[in-house]
PDB file of C-alpha atoms and ligand atoms in Angstrom:
ATOM      1  CA  UNK T   1     -41.969 -23.264   5.291  1.00 91.00           C
ATOM      2  CA  UNK T   2     -39.523 -20.224   5.234  1.00 97.00           C
ATOM      3  CA  UNK T   3     -36.626 -20.483   2.399  1.00 98.00           C
ATOM      4  CA  UNK T   4     -32.804 -19.221   2.873  1.00 98.00           C
ATOM      5  CA  UNK T   5     -30.125 -18.803   0.638  1.00 98.00           C
ATOM      6  CA  UNK T   6     -27.145 -19.799   2.339  1.00 98.00           C
ATOM      7  CA  UNK T   7     -25.469 -21.266  -1.081  1.00 98.00           C
ATOM      8  CA  UNK T   8     -26.443 -22.101  -4.471  1.00 98.00           C
ATOM      9  CA  UNK T   9     -27.032 -25.575  -3.053  1.00 98.00           C
ATOM     10  CA  UNK T  10     -30.429 -24.323  -1.663  1.00 98.00           C
ATOM     11  CA  UNK T  11     -31.585 -23.693  -5.177  1.00 98.00           C
ATOM     12  CA  UNK T  12     -32.642 -26.685  -7.494  1.00 98.00           C
ATOM     13  CA  UNK T  13     -31.985 -26.308 -11.482  1.00 97.00           C
ATOM     14  CA  UNK T  14     -35.473 -25.038 -12.147  1.00 98.00           C
ATOM     15  CA  UNK T  15     -35.042 -22.791  -9.284  1.00 98.00           C
ATOM     16  CA  UNK T  16     -32.245 -20.910 -10.354  1.00 98.00           C
ATOM     17  CA  UNK T  17     -33.043 -20.623 -13.905  1.00 98.00           C
ATOM     18  CA  UNK T  18     -36.671 -19.122 -12.621  1.00 98.00           C
ATOM     19  CA  UNK T  19     -34.588 -16.717 -10.443  1.00 98.00           C
ATOM     20  CA  UNK T  20     -32.341 -15.580 -13.743  1.00 98.00           C
ATOM     21  CA  UNK T  21     -35.939 -14.847 -15.666  1.00 98.00           C
ATOM     22  CA  UNK T  22     -37.422 -13.069 -12.603  1.00 98.00           C
ATOM     23  CA  UNK T  23     -34.007 -10.819 -12.452  1.00 98.00           C
ATOM     24  CA  UNK T  24     -34.648 -10.347 -16.288  1.00 98.00           C
ATOM     25  CA  UNK T  25     -38.284  -8.994 -15.966  1.00 98.00           C
ATOM     26  CA  UNK T  26     -37.348  -6.964 -13.014  1.00 98.00           C
ATOM     27  CA  UNK T  27     -34.484  -5.628 -14.712  1.00 98.00           C
ATOM     28  CA  UNK T  28     -36.749  -4.628 -17.646  1.00 98.00           C
ATOM     29  CA  UNK T  29     -39.313  -3.160 -15.150  1.00 98.00           C
ATOM     30  CA  UNK T  30     -36.473  -0.929 -13.646  1.00 98.00           C
ATOM     31  CA  UNK T  31     -35.563   0.024 -16.824  1.00 98.00           C
ATOM     32  CA  UNK T  32     -38.962   1.259 -17.805  1.00 98.00           C
ATOM     33  CA  UNK T  33     -39.258   3.026 -14.250  1.00 97.00           C
ATOM     34  CA  UNK T  34     -41.820   0.805 -12.805  1.00 97.00           C
ATOM     35  CA  UNK T  35     -40.640  -2.100 -10.789  1.00 98.00           C
ATOM     36  CA  UNK T  36     -43.240  -3.618  -8.919  1.00 98.00           C
ATOM     37  CA  UNK T  37     -43.478  -2.547  -5.304  1.00 98.00           C
ATOM     38  CA  UNK T  38     -44.063  -6.260  -3.916  1.00 98.00           C
ATOM     39  CA  UNK T  39     -41.590  -5.027  -1.099  1.00 98.00           C
ATOM     40  CA  UNK T  40     -43.927  -2.841   0.122  1.00 98.00           C
ATOM     41  CA  UNK T  41     -44.166  -2.796   3.987  1.00 98.00           C
ATOM     42  CA  UNK T  42     -41.182  -5.502   4.116  1.00 98.00           C
ATOM     43  CA  UNK T  43     -38.061  -4.581   6.129  1.00 98.00           C
ATOM     44  CA  UNK T  44     -34.920  -6.100   4.935  1.00 98.00           C
ATOM     45  CA  UNK T  45     -31.906  -6.064   7.833  1.00 98.00           C
ATOM     46  CA  UNK T  46     -28.548  -6.206   6.347  1.00 98.00           C
ATOM     47  CA  UNK T  47     -25.979  -7.342   8.835  1.00 97.00           C
ATOM     48  CA  UNK T  48     -22.396  -6.869   7.474  1.00 98.00           C
ATOM     49  CA  UNK T  49     -19.363  -7.719   9.615  1.00 97.00           C
ATOM     50  CA  UNK T  50     -17.178  -7.778   6.061  1.00 98.00           C
ATOM     51  CA  UNK T  51     -16.783  -4.321   4.159  1.00 98.00           C
ATOM     52  CA  UNK T  52     -18.537  -4.160   0.652  1.00 98.00           C
ATOM     53  CA  UNK T  53     -19.547  -1.975  -1.838  1.00 98.00           C
ATOM     54  CA  UNK T  54     -21.252  -3.785  -4.424  1.00 98.00           C
ATOM     55  CA  UNK T  55     -23.362  -6.626  -2.090  1.00 98.00           C
ATOM     56  CA  UNK T  56     -24.365  -3.532   0.542  1.00 98.00           C
ATOM     57  CA  UNK T  57     -25.207  -1.080  -2.150  1.00 98.00           C
ATOM     58  CA  UNK T  58     -27.272  -3.450  -4.662  1.00 98.00           C
ATOM     59  CA  UNK T  59     -29.307  -4.968  -1.641  1.00 99.00           C
ATOM     60  CA  UNK T  60     -30.332  -1.885  -0.471  1.00 98.00           C
ATOM     61  CA  UNK T  61     -31.148  -0.063  -3.697  1.00 98.00           C
ATOM     62  CA  UNK T  62     -32.955  -3.598  -4.470  1.00 98.00           C
ATOM     63  CA  UNK T  63     -35.312  -3.123  -1.582  1.00 98.00           C
ATOM     64  CA  UNK T  64     -35.877   0.247  -2.085  1.00 98.00           C
ATOM     65  CA  UNK T  65     -36.692   0.136  -5.943  1.00 98.00           C
ATOM     66  CA  UNK T  66     -39.136  -2.768  -4.889  1.00 98.00           C
ATOM     67  CA  UNK T  67     -40.634  -0.343  -2.455  1.00 98.00           C
ATOM     68  CA  UNK T  68     -39.514  -1.870   0.767  1.00 98.00           C
ATOM     69  CA  UNK T  69     -37.065  -0.559   3.519  1.00 98.00           C
ATOM     70  CA  UNK T  70     -33.572  -1.497   4.239  1.00 98.00           C
ATOM     71  CA  UNK T  71     -31.760  -1.698   7.547  1.00 98.00           C
ATOM     72  CA  UNK T  72     -27.824  -1.759   7.448  1.00 98.00           C
ATOM     73  CA  UNK T  73     -25.905  -2.813  10.513  1.00 97.00           C
ATOM     74  CA  UNK T  74     -22.260  -3.452  11.074  1.00 96.00           C
ATOM     75  CA  UNK T  75     -20.928  -5.670  13.501  1.00 93.00           C
ATOM     76  CA  UNK T  76     -19.646  -2.623  15.600  1.00 93.00           C
ATOM     77  CA  UNK T  77     -23.561  -1.153  15.649  1.00 91.00           C
ATOM     78  CA  UNK T  78     -24.816  -4.553  17.206  1.00 95.00           C
ATOM     79  CA  UNK T  79     -24.307  -6.661  20.153  1.00 95.00           C
ATOM     80  CA  UNK T  80     -22.324  -8.949  17.815  1.00 92.00           C
ATOM     81  CA  UNK T  81     -19.199  -6.807  18.671  1.00 93.00           C
ATOM     82  CA  UNK T  82     -19.803  -8.206  22.237  1.00 95.00           C
ATOM     83  CA  UNK T  83     -20.608 -11.479  21.433  1.00 94.00           C
ATOM     84  CA  UNK T  84     -24.221 -11.746  21.674  1.00 95.00           C
ATOM     85  CA  UNK T  85     -24.793 -15.290  20.490  1.00 94.00           C
ATOM     86  CA  UNK T  86     -26.260 -15.212  16.769  1.00 93.00           C
ATOM     87  CA  UNK T  87     -28.768 -17.701  17.887  1.00 95.00           C
ATOM     88  CA  UNK T  88     -30.037 -15.044  20.045  1.00 97.00           C
ATOM     89  CA  UNK T  89     -29.899 -12.228  17.754  1.00 96.00           C
ATOM     90  CA  UNK T  90     -32.027 -14.327  15.004  1.00 97.00           C
ATOM     91  CA  UNK T  91     -34.754 -14.710  17.591  1.00 98.00           C
ATOM     92  CA  UNK T  92     -34.952 -11.412  18.468  1.00 98.00           C
ATOM     93  CA  UNK T  93     -34.548  -9.908  14.761  1.00 98.00           C
ATOM     94  CA  UNK T  94     -37.017 -11.960  13.182  1.00 98.00           C
ATOM     95  CA  UNK T  95     -39.682 -10.086  15.533  1.00 98.00           C
ATOM     96  CA  UNK T  96     -38.882  -6.777  13.795  1.00 98.00           C
ATOM     97  CA  UNK T  97     -38.128  -7.379  10.152  1.00 98.00           C
ATOM     98  CA  UNK T  98     -38.676  -9.644   7.029  1.00 98.00           C
ATOM     99  CA  UNK T  99     -35.506 -11.154   6.279  1.00 98.00           C
ATOM    100  CA  UNK T 100     -31.784 -10.889   7.228  1.00 98.00           C
ATOM    101  CA  UNK T 101     -28.922 -10.537   4.685  1.00 98.00           C
ATOM    102  CA  UNK T 102     -25.693 -11.357   6.304  1.00 98.00           C
ATOM    103  CA  UNK T 103     -22.131 -11.025   5.264  1.00 98.00           C
ATOM    104  CA  UNK T 104     -19.826 -12.305   7.851  1.00 98.00           C
ATOM    105  CA  UNK T 105     -16.540 -14.962   7.819  1.00 97.00           C
ATOM    106  CA  UNK T 106     -17.651 -18.264   9.299  1.00 97.00           C
ATOM    107  CA  UNK T 107     -20.210 -19.934   7.198  1.00 98.00           C
ATOM    108  CA  UNK T 108     -21.267 -21.891   9.985  1.00 98.00           C
ATOM    109  CA  UNK T 109     -22.715 -18.740  11.794  1.00 97.00           C
ATOM    110  CA  UNK T 110     -25.004 -18.023   9.013  1.00 98.00           C
ATOM    111  CA  UNK T 111     -26.389 -21.562   9.186  1.00 98.00           C
ATOM    112  CA  UNK T 112     -26.672 -21.000  12.772  1.00 97.00           C
ATOM    113  CA  UNK T 113     -28.760 -17.839  12.356  1.00 98.00           C
ATOM    114  CA  UNK T 114     -30.657 -19.217  10.077  1.00 98.00           C
ATOM    115  CA  UNK T 115     -31.595 -22.343  11.902  1.00 98.00           C
ATOM    116  CA  UNK T 116     -32.931 -19.713  14.537  1.00 98.00           C
ATOM    117  CA  UNK T 117     -34.660 -17.132  12.439  1.00 98.00           C
ATOM    118  CA  UNK T 118     -38.017 -17.590  11.522  1.00 98.00           C
ATOM    119  CA  UNK T 119     -37.610 -15.357   8.469  1.00 98.00           C
ATOM    120  CA  UNK T 120     -35.350 -15.811   5.157  1.00 98.00           C
ATOM    121  CA  UNK T 121     -31.588 -15.793   5.983  1.00 98.00           C
ATOM    122  CA  UNK T 122     -29.377 -14.538   2.611  1.00 99.00           C
ATOM    123  CA  UNK T 123     -25.947 -15.119   2.510  1.00 99.00           C
ATOM    124  CA  UNK T 124     -24.275 -12.178   1.258  1.00 99.00           C
ATOM    125  CA  UNK T 125     -20.806 -13.663   1.419  1.00 98.00           C
ATOM    126  CA  UNK T 126     -18.851 -15.725   4.063  1.00 98.00           C
ATOM    127  CA  UNK T 127     -15.385 -17.470   4.020  1.00 98.00           C
ATOM    128  CA  UNK T 128     -17.023 -20.779   2.094  1.00 98.00           C
ATOM    129  CA  UNK T 129     -19.749 -19.387  -0.284  1.00 99.00           C
ATOM    130  CA  UNK T 130     -20.710 -16.368  -2.437  1.00 99.00           C
ATOM    131  CA  UNK T 131     -24.250 -17.598  -3.906  1.00 99.00           C
ATOM    132  CA  UNK T 132     -25.490 -13.819  -4.613  1.00 99.00           C
ATOM    133  CA  UNK T 133     -22.311 -13.389  -6.837  1.00 99.00           C
ATOM    134  CA  UNK T 134     -22.570 -16.358  -8.934  1.00 99.00           C
ATOM    135  CA  UNK T 135     -26.384 -15.683  -9.582  1.00 99.00           C
ATOM    136  CA  UNK T 136     -25.694 -12.259 -11.000  1.00 99.00           C
ATOM    137  CA  UNK T 137     -22.897 -13.833 -13.077  1.00 99.00           C
ATOM    138  CA  UNK T 138     -24.955 -16.451 -14.411  1.00 98.00           C
ATOM    139  CA  UNK T 139     -27.570 -13.406 -15.255  1.00 98.00           C
ATOM    140  CA  UNK T 140     -24.655 -11.870 -17.636  1.00 99.00           C
ATOM    141  CA  UNK T 141     -23.483 -14.950 -19.021  1.00 98.00           C
ATOM    142  CA  UNK T 142     -27.141 -15.413 -19.954  1.00 98.00           C
ATOM    143  CA  UNK T 143     -27.535 -12.101 -21.651  1.00 98.00           C
ATOM    144  CA  UNK T 144     -24.168 -12.171 -23.483  1.00 98.00           C
ATOM    145  CA  UNK T 145     -23.920 -15.775 -24.447  1.00 96.00           C
ATOM    146  CA  UNK T 146     -25.722 -18.688 -23.477  1.00 96.00           C
ATOM    147  CA  UNK T 147     -26.441 -20.880 -20.253  1.00 97.00           C
ATOM    148  CA  UNK T 148     -26.481 -24.068 -22.529  1.00 93.00           C
ATOM    149  CA  UNK T 149     -23.092 -25.902 -23.869  1.00 94.00           C
ATOM    150  CA  UNK T 150     -21.271 -23.575 -21.657  1.00 97.00           C
ATOM    151  CA  UNK T 151     -17.802 -23.813 -20.657  1.00 98.00           C
ATOM    152  CA  UNK T 152     -16.269 -21.523 -17.444  1.00 98.00           C
ATOM    153  CA  UNK T 153     -12.688 -21.158 -16.912  1.00 98.00           C
ATOM    154  CA  UNK T 154     -12.042 -20.315 -13.295  1.00 99.00           C
ATOM    155  CA  UNK T 155      -8.238 -18.874 -13.115  1.00 99.00           C
ATOM    156  CA  UNK T 156      -6.759 -18.093  -9.488  1.00 98.00           C
ATOM    157  CA  UNK T 157      -8.030 -19.316  -5.580  1.00 98.00           C
ATOM    158  CA  UNK T 158     -10.097 -21.843  -4.865  1.00 98.00           C
ATOM    159  CA  UNK T 159     -12.260 -19.646  -2.754  1.00 98.00           C
ATOM    160  CA  UNK T 160     -15.748 -18.534  -1.854  1.00 99.00           C
ATOM    161  CA  UNK T 161     -16.332 -17.662  -5.035  1.00 99.00           C
ATOM    162  CA  UNK T 162     -14.741 -20.626  -6.786  1.00 99.00           C
ATOM    163  CA  UNK T 163     -17.066 -23.029  -4.364  1.00 98.00           C
ATOM    164  CA  UNK T 164     -19.998 -21.117  -5.388  1.00 98.00           C
ATOM    165  CA  UNK T 165     -19.315 -22.016  -9.107  1.00 98.00           C
ATOM    166  CA  UNK T 166     -18.869 -25.355  -8.492  1.00 97.00           C
ATOM    167  CA  UNK T 167     -22.089 -25.359  -6.636  1.00 97.00           C
ATOM    168  CA  UNK T 168     -23.693 -23.806  -9.835  1.00 97.00           C
ATOM    169  CA  UNK T 169     -21.822 -26.336 -11.984  1.00 97.00           C
ATOM    170  CA  UNK T 170     -23.243 -29.119 -10.281  1.00 96.00           C
ATOM    171  CA  UNK T 171     -26.933 -27.961 -10.000  1.00 96.00           C
ATOM    172  CA  UNK T 172     -26.504 -26.582 -14.133  1.00 96.00           C
ATOM    173  CA  UNK T 173     -24.726 -29.021 -15.504  1.00 94.00           C
ATOM    174  CA  UNK T 174     -21.934 -26.740 -17.471  1.00 96.00           C
ATOM    175  CA  UNK T 175     -18.423 -27.470 -17.839  1.00 97.00           C
ATOM    176  CA  UNK T 176     -16.190 -25.604 -15.246  1.00 98.00           C
ATOM    177  CA  UNK T 177     -12.402 -25.750 -15.216  1.00 98.00           C
ATOM    178  CA  UNK T 178     -10.469 -24.428 -12.270  1.00 98.00           C
ATOM    179  CA  UNK T 179      -6.889 -23.734 -12.510  1.00 98.00           C
ATOM    180  CA  UNK T 180      -5.822 -23.238  -8.915  1.00 98.00           C
ATOM    181  CA  UNK T 181      -1.953 -23.569  -7.958  1.00 98.00           C
ATOM    182  CA  UNK T 182      -1.215 -26.449  -5.413  1.00 97.00           C
ATOM    183  CA  UNK T 183      -2.373 -25.572  -2.014  1.00 97.00           C
ATOM    184  CA  UNK T 184      -4.921 -23.324  -3.179  1.00 98.00           C
ATOM    185  CA  UNK T 185      -7.529 -26.149  -4.776  1.00 98.00           C
ATOM    186  CA  UNK T 186     -11.147 -25.774  -3.989  1.00 98.00           C
ATOM    187  CA  UNK T 187     -12.158 -27.407  -0.852  1.00 98.00           C
ATOM    188  CA  UNK T 188     -12.486 -31.148  -0.936  1.00 97.00           C
ATOM    189  CA  UNK T 189     -15.796 -31.099   0.301  1.00 97.00           C
ATOM    190  CA  UNK T 190     -17.092 -28.903  -1.870  1.00 97.00           C
ATOM    191  CA  UNK T 191     -15.662 -30.801  -4.958  1.00 97.00           C
ATOM    192  CA  UNK T 192     -17.054 -34.165  -3.707  1.00 95.00           C
ATOM    193  CA  UNK T 193     -20.705 -32.922  -3.144  1.00 96.00           C
ATOM    194  CA  UNK T 194     -20.270 -31.701  -6.763  1.00 96.00           C
ATOM    195  CA  UNK T 195     -19.008 -34.843  -7.766  1.00 94.00           C
ATOM    196  CA  UNK T 196     -21.984 -36.911  -6.378  1.00 92.00           C
ATOM    197  CA  UNK T 197     -24.319 -34.406  -8.406  1.00 87.00           C
ATOM    198  CA  UNK T 198     -25.497 -36.313 -11.870  1.00 69.00           C
ATOM    199  CA  UNK T 199     -24.805 -33.687 -13.930  1.00 66.00           C
ATOM    200  CA  UNK T 200     -21.189 -32.163 -12.651  1.00 69.00           C
ATOM    201  CA  UNK T 201     -18.730 -31.556 -15.241  1.00 93.00           C
ATOM    202  CA  UNK T 202     -15.560 -30.234 -13.028  1.00 97.00           C
ATOM    203  CA  UNK T 203     -11.991 -30.233 -13.704  1.00 96.00           C
ATOM    204  CA  UNK T 204      -9.225 -28.927 -11.353  1.00 97.00           C
ATOM    205  CA  UNK T 205      -6.017 -28.208 -13.199  1.00 98.00           C
ATOM    206  CA  UNK T 206      -2.889 -26.731 -12.017  1.00 98.00           C
ATOM    207  CA  UNK T 207      -2.455 -25.307 -15.748  1.00 98.00           C
ATOM    208  CA  UNK T 208      -4.168 -21.880 -16.537  1.00 98.00           C
ATOM    209  CA  UNK T 209      -3.733 -22.519 -20.209  1.00 98.00           C
ATOM    210  CA  UNK T 210      -5.533 -25.880 -20.157  1.00 98.00           C
ATOM    211  CA  UNK T 211      -8.347 -24.456 -18.489  1.00 98.00           C
ATOM    212  CA  UNK T 212      -9.279 -21.454 -20.585  1.00 98.00           C
ATOM    213  CA  UNK T 213      -8.737 -23.144 -23.916  1.00 97.00           C
ATOM    214  CA  UNK T 214     -12.358 -23.556 -25.108  1.00 97.00           C
ATOM    215  CA  UNK T 215     -13.819 -21.393 -22.399  1.00 98.00           C
ATOM    216  CA  UNK T 216     -16.624 -19.418 -23.278  1.00 98.00           C
ATOM    217  CA  UNK T 217     -15.904 -17.129 -20.009  1.00 98.00           C
ATOM    218  CA  UNK T 218     -12.741 -16.331 -18.045  1.00 99.00           C
ATOM    219  CA  UNK T 219     -13.150 -15.671 -14.460  1.00 99.00           C
ATOM    220  CA  UNK T 220     -10.592 -14.294 -11.828  1.00 98.00           C
ATOM    221  CA  UNK T 221     -10.957 -12.991  -8.051  1.00 98.00           C
ATOM    222  CA  UNK T 222      -8.338 -11.633  -5.660  1.00 98.00           C
ATOM    223  CA  UNK T 223      -5.440 -13.661  -4.624  1.00 98.00           C
ATOM    224  CA  UNK T 224      -6.049 -12.636  -1.060  1.00 98.00           C
ATOM    225  CA  UNK T 225      -9.751 -12.551   0.002  1.00 98.00           C
ATOM    226  CA  UNK T 226     -11.120 -10.233   3.121  1.00 98.00           C
ATOM    227  CA  UNK T 227      -9.696 -11.784   5.941  1.00 98.00           C
ATOM    228  CA  UNK T 228      -6.462 -13.355   4.337  1.00 98.00           C
ATOM    229  CA  UNK T 229      -4.404  -9.761   3.948  1.00 97.00           C
ATOM    230  CA  UNK T 230      -1.678 -11.091   6.293  1.00 98.00           C
ATOM    231  CA  UNK T 231      -1.209 -13.914   4.058  1.00 98.00           C
ATOM    232  CA  UNK T 232      -0.919 -11.407   1.011  1.00 98.00           C
ATOM    233  CA  UNK T 233       2.832 -11.802   0.148  1.00 98.00           C
ATOM    234  CA  UNK T 234       3.156 -15.455   0.460  1.00 98.00           C
ATOM    235  CA  UNK T 235      -0.118 -15.375  -2.256  1.00 98.00           C
ATOM    236  CA  UNK T 236       1.234 -13.117  -4.669  1.00 98.00           C
ATOM    237  CA  UNK T 237       4.267 -15.564  -4.954  1.00 98.00           C
ATOM    238  CA  UNK T 238       1.873 -18.935  -5.319  1.00 98.00           C
ATOM    239  CA  UNK T 239      -0.356 -17.005  -7.710  1.00 98.00           C
ATOM    240  CA  UNK T 240       2.157 -15.378 -10.062  1.00 97.00           C
ATOM    241  CA  UNK T 241       1.886 -17.609 -12.966  1.00 98.00           C
ATOM    242  CA  UNK T 242      -2.092 -17.182 -12.694  1.00 98.00           C
ATOM    243  CA  UNK T 243      -2.653 -13.819 -13.690  1.00 98.00           C
ATOM    244  CA  UNK T 244      -5.453 -12.844 -16.257  1.00 99.00           C
ATOM    245  CA  UNK T 245      -3.645 -11.196 -18.997  1.00 98.00           C
ATOM    246  CA  UNK T 246      -3.414 -10.881 -22.731  1.00 98.00           C
ATOM    247  CA  UNK T 247      -1.079 -13.819 -22.968  1.00 98.00           C
ATOM    248  CA  UNK T 248      -3.492 -16.211 -21.357  1.00 98.00           C
ATOM    249  CA  UNK T 249      -6.416 -14.484 -23.311  1.00 98.00           C
ATOM    250  CA  UNK T 250      -4.275 -15.550 -26.567  1.00 98.00           C
ATOM    251  CA  UNK T 251      -5.066 -19.412 -25.316  1.00 98.00           C
ATOM    252  CA  UNK T 252      -8.527 -18.818 -25.111  1.00 98.00           C
ATOM    253  CA  UNK T 253     -11.297 -18.259 -27.999  1.00 98.00           C
ATOM    254  CA  UNK T 254     -11.048 -14.737 -29.229  1.00 98.00           C
ATOM    255  CA  UNK T 255     -14.431 -13.878 -28.130  1.00 97.00           C
ATOM    256  CA  UNK T 256     -14.428 -15.191 -24.078  1.00 98.00           C
ATOM    257  CA  UNK T 257     -15.832 -13.177 -22.035  1.00 98.00           C
ATOM    258  CA  UNK T 258     -13.836 -11.831 -19.044  1.00 99.00           C
ATOM    259  CA  UNK T 259     -15.656 -11.948 -15.459  1.00 99.00           C
ATOM    260  CA  UNK T 260     -14.418 -10.614 -12.294  1.00 99.00           C
ATOM    261  CA  UNK T 261     -16.364 -10.306  -9.056  1.00 98.00           C
ATOM    262  CA  UNK T 262     -14.457  -6.910  -8.044  1.00 98.00           C
ATOM    263  CA  UNK T 263     -13.107  -5.558  -6.368  1.00 98.00           C
ATOM    264  CA  UNK T 264      -9.991  -6.102  -8.885  1.00 98.00           C
ATOM    265  CA  UNK T 265      -6.235  -5.755  -7.689  1.00 98.00           C
ATOM    266  CA  UNK T 266      -5.335  -4.406 -11.109  1.00 98.00           C
ATOM    267  CA  UNK T 267      -1.414  -5.833 -11.854  1.00 98.00           C
ATOM    268  CA  UNK T 268      -2.088  -8.945  -9.749  1.00 98.00           C
ATOM    269  CA  UNK T 269      -5.113 -11.602 -10.698  1.00 98.00           C
ATOM    270  CA  UNK T 270      -5.654  -9.182 -13.723  1.00 98.00           C
ATOM    271  CA  UNK T 271      -4.165  -6.533 -15.555  1.00 98.00           C
ATOM    272  CA  UNK T 272      -5.390  -3.434 -16.615  1.00 98.00           C
ATOM    273  CA  UNK T 273      -5.669  -3.865 -20.541  1.00 98.00           C
ATOM    274  CA  UNK T 274      -7.731  -6.981 -20.048  1.00 98.00           C
ATOM    275  CA  UNK T 275     -10.078  -5.607 -17.015  1.00 98.00           C
ATOM    276  CA  UNK T 276     -10.755  -2.618 -19.128  1.00 98.00           C
ATOM    277  CA  UNK T 277     -10.802  -4.266 -22.782  1.00 98.00           C
ATOM    278  CA  UNK T 278     -13.414  -5.521 -24.977  1.00 98.00           C
ATOM    279  CA  UNK T 279     -13.919  -9.034 -24.079  1.00 98.00           C
ATOM    280  CA  UNK T 280     -14.372  -7.324 -20.129  1.00 98.00           C
ATOM    281  CA  UNK T 281     -18.490  -7.605 -19.075  1.00 98.00           C
ATOM    282  CA  UNK T 282     -17.408  -6.590 -15.200  1.00 98.00           C
ATOM    283  CA  UNK T 283     -19.482  -3.549 -14.755  1.00 98.00           C
ATOM    284  CA  UNK T 284     -22.827  -5.097 -16.487  1.00 98.00           C
ATOM    285  CA  UNK T 285     -21.850  -8.107 -14.429  1.00 98.00           C
ATOM    286  CA  UNK T 286     -22.009  -5.630 -10.953  1.00 98.00           C
ATOM    287  CA  UNK T 287     -25.265  -4.157 -12.228  1.00 98.00           C
ATOM    288  CA  UNK T 288     -26.345  -7.669 -12.196  1.00 99.00           C
ATOM    289  CA  UNK T 289     -26.044  -8.180  -8.531  1.00 99.00           C
ATOM    290  CA  UNK T 290     -29.216  -5.611  -8.175  1.00 98.00           C
ATOM    291  CA  UNK T 291     -31.585  -7.182 -10.440  1.00 99.00           C
ATOM    292  CA  UNK T 292     -30.780 -11.031  -9.306  1.00 99.00           C
ATOM    293  CA  UNK T 293     -30.932  -9.850  -5.720  1.00 98.00           C
ATOM    294  CA  UNK T 294     -34.154  -7.882  -6.106  1.00 98.00           C
ATOM    295  CA  UNK T 295     -35.539 -11.208  -7.956  1.00 98.00           C
ATOM    296  CA  UNK T 296     -34.158 -12.994  -4.733  1.00 98.00           C
ATOM    297  CA  UNK T 297     -36.371 -10.811  -2.318  1.00 98.00           C
ATOM    298  CA  UNK T 298     -39.159 -10.459  -4.615  1.00 98.00           C
ATOM    299  CA  UNK T 299     -39.652 -14.417  -4.459  1.00 98.00           C
ATOM    300  CA  UNK T 300     -38.298 -14.888  -0.757  1.00 98.00           C
ATOM    301  CA  UNK T 301     -40.548 -12.151   0.640  1.00 98.00           C
ATOM    302  CA  UNK T 302     -42.280 -10.308  -2.368  1.00 98.00           C
ATOM    303  CA  UNK T 303     -46.270 -10.159  -1.929  1.00 93.00           C
ATOM    304  CA  UNK T 304     -46.786 -11.452  -5.440  1.00 68.00           C
TER     305      UNK T 304
HETATM  306  N1   CP V 401     -18.152  -8.525  -5.663  1.00 83.09           N
HETATM  307  C1   CP V 401     -18.663  -8.219  -4.269  1.00 83.09           C
HETATM  308  O1   CP V 401     -19.177  -8.823  -3.380  1.00 83.09           O
HETATM  309  O2   CP V 401     -18.249  -6.656  -3.942  1.00 83.09           O
HETATM  310  P1   CP V 401     -18.126  -6.564  -2.564  1.00 83.09           P
HETATM  311  O3   CP V 401     -17.059  -6.644  -1.971  1.00 83.09           O
HETATM  312  O4   CP V 401     -18.040  -4.957  -2.665  1.00 83.09           O
HETATM  313  O5   CP V 401     -19.826  -6.450  -2.170  1.00 83.09           O
HETATM  314  N1  NVA V 402     -13.299 -13.594  -2.665  1.00 83.09           N
HETATM  315  C1  NVA V 402     -13.529 -12.652  -2.241  1.00 83.09           C
HETATM  316  C2  NVA V 402     -14.639 -11.902  -2.975  1.00 83.09           C
HETATM  317  C3  NVA V 402     -15.113 -10.523  -2.782  1.00 83.09           C
HETATM  318  C4  NVA V 402     -16.436 -10.057  -3.250  1.00 83.09           C
HETATM  319  C5  NVA V 402     -13.139 -12.139  -0.890  1.00 83.09           C
HETATM  320  O1  NVA V 402     -14.076 -13.113   0.081  1.00 83.09           O
HETATM  321  O2  NVA V 402     -12.578 -11.117  -0.559  1.00 83.09           O
END
């Protein structure tokens, strides 16, 4: 049966750890100039309805590094722009290509595409989840610290990336403190799904200082995600006390890592000195998108 990655919920704990270790191996192979060619003869289609730098380029690069071909499409290039049903698109594309990577607004659109496509579908970000990001973040944390006895502090919007952190915490069992302003907490369904998983250790608080105290990792993201631009002014006010800056870092352990999925809005959710400072690992984190997505494609459609 084909597998999809629409959210981290689609993976078991063992599969997450296996993917991370596969990514570590592929990273070493790429560094040695000798990556596996397991996507030779495979074609991966990328449909991006929202903009992207990292996700698009790292997916395309991963496909090429493993010997496959990538095909990039925007909504404008396709009949999506003229409202062709995704169910029809799925049943056409799966006759041409071996996997579909999609970034769009509605998560239900990606679910619909996956339910009709006979090839694996990978969520490259929806309004609800960003699973590939958090898998790469886990690899980054494993490289710098450990995934055992981990506490992650999320500071800011209870958004798509926060939702994927909640899913990851529920699967792996690490502690996750989310500091979100009232009205911007994570979605109730996401929290209650996590609450019924045995291992979950998730706390939502309005207090960023409480969230970061004792944290190994401090993570933030933009206050207005793609599609929320018209709400940016209201959000800037609501999130004023949720900036990751030197004062907040002073409330956390001195060696806490700072992560940000990027792109960052310096001076809003994070200050320039923190983003560029010694605790920040954001560029290693961005690099790991490549290795984790290569591992994902190798697992889903590679010829191993
Ligand atoms: N972090 C991330 O997904 O970046 P892009 O929007 O540039 O793909
Ligand atoms: N929450 C952000 C993440 C960007 C990678 C957004 O959805 O725009």
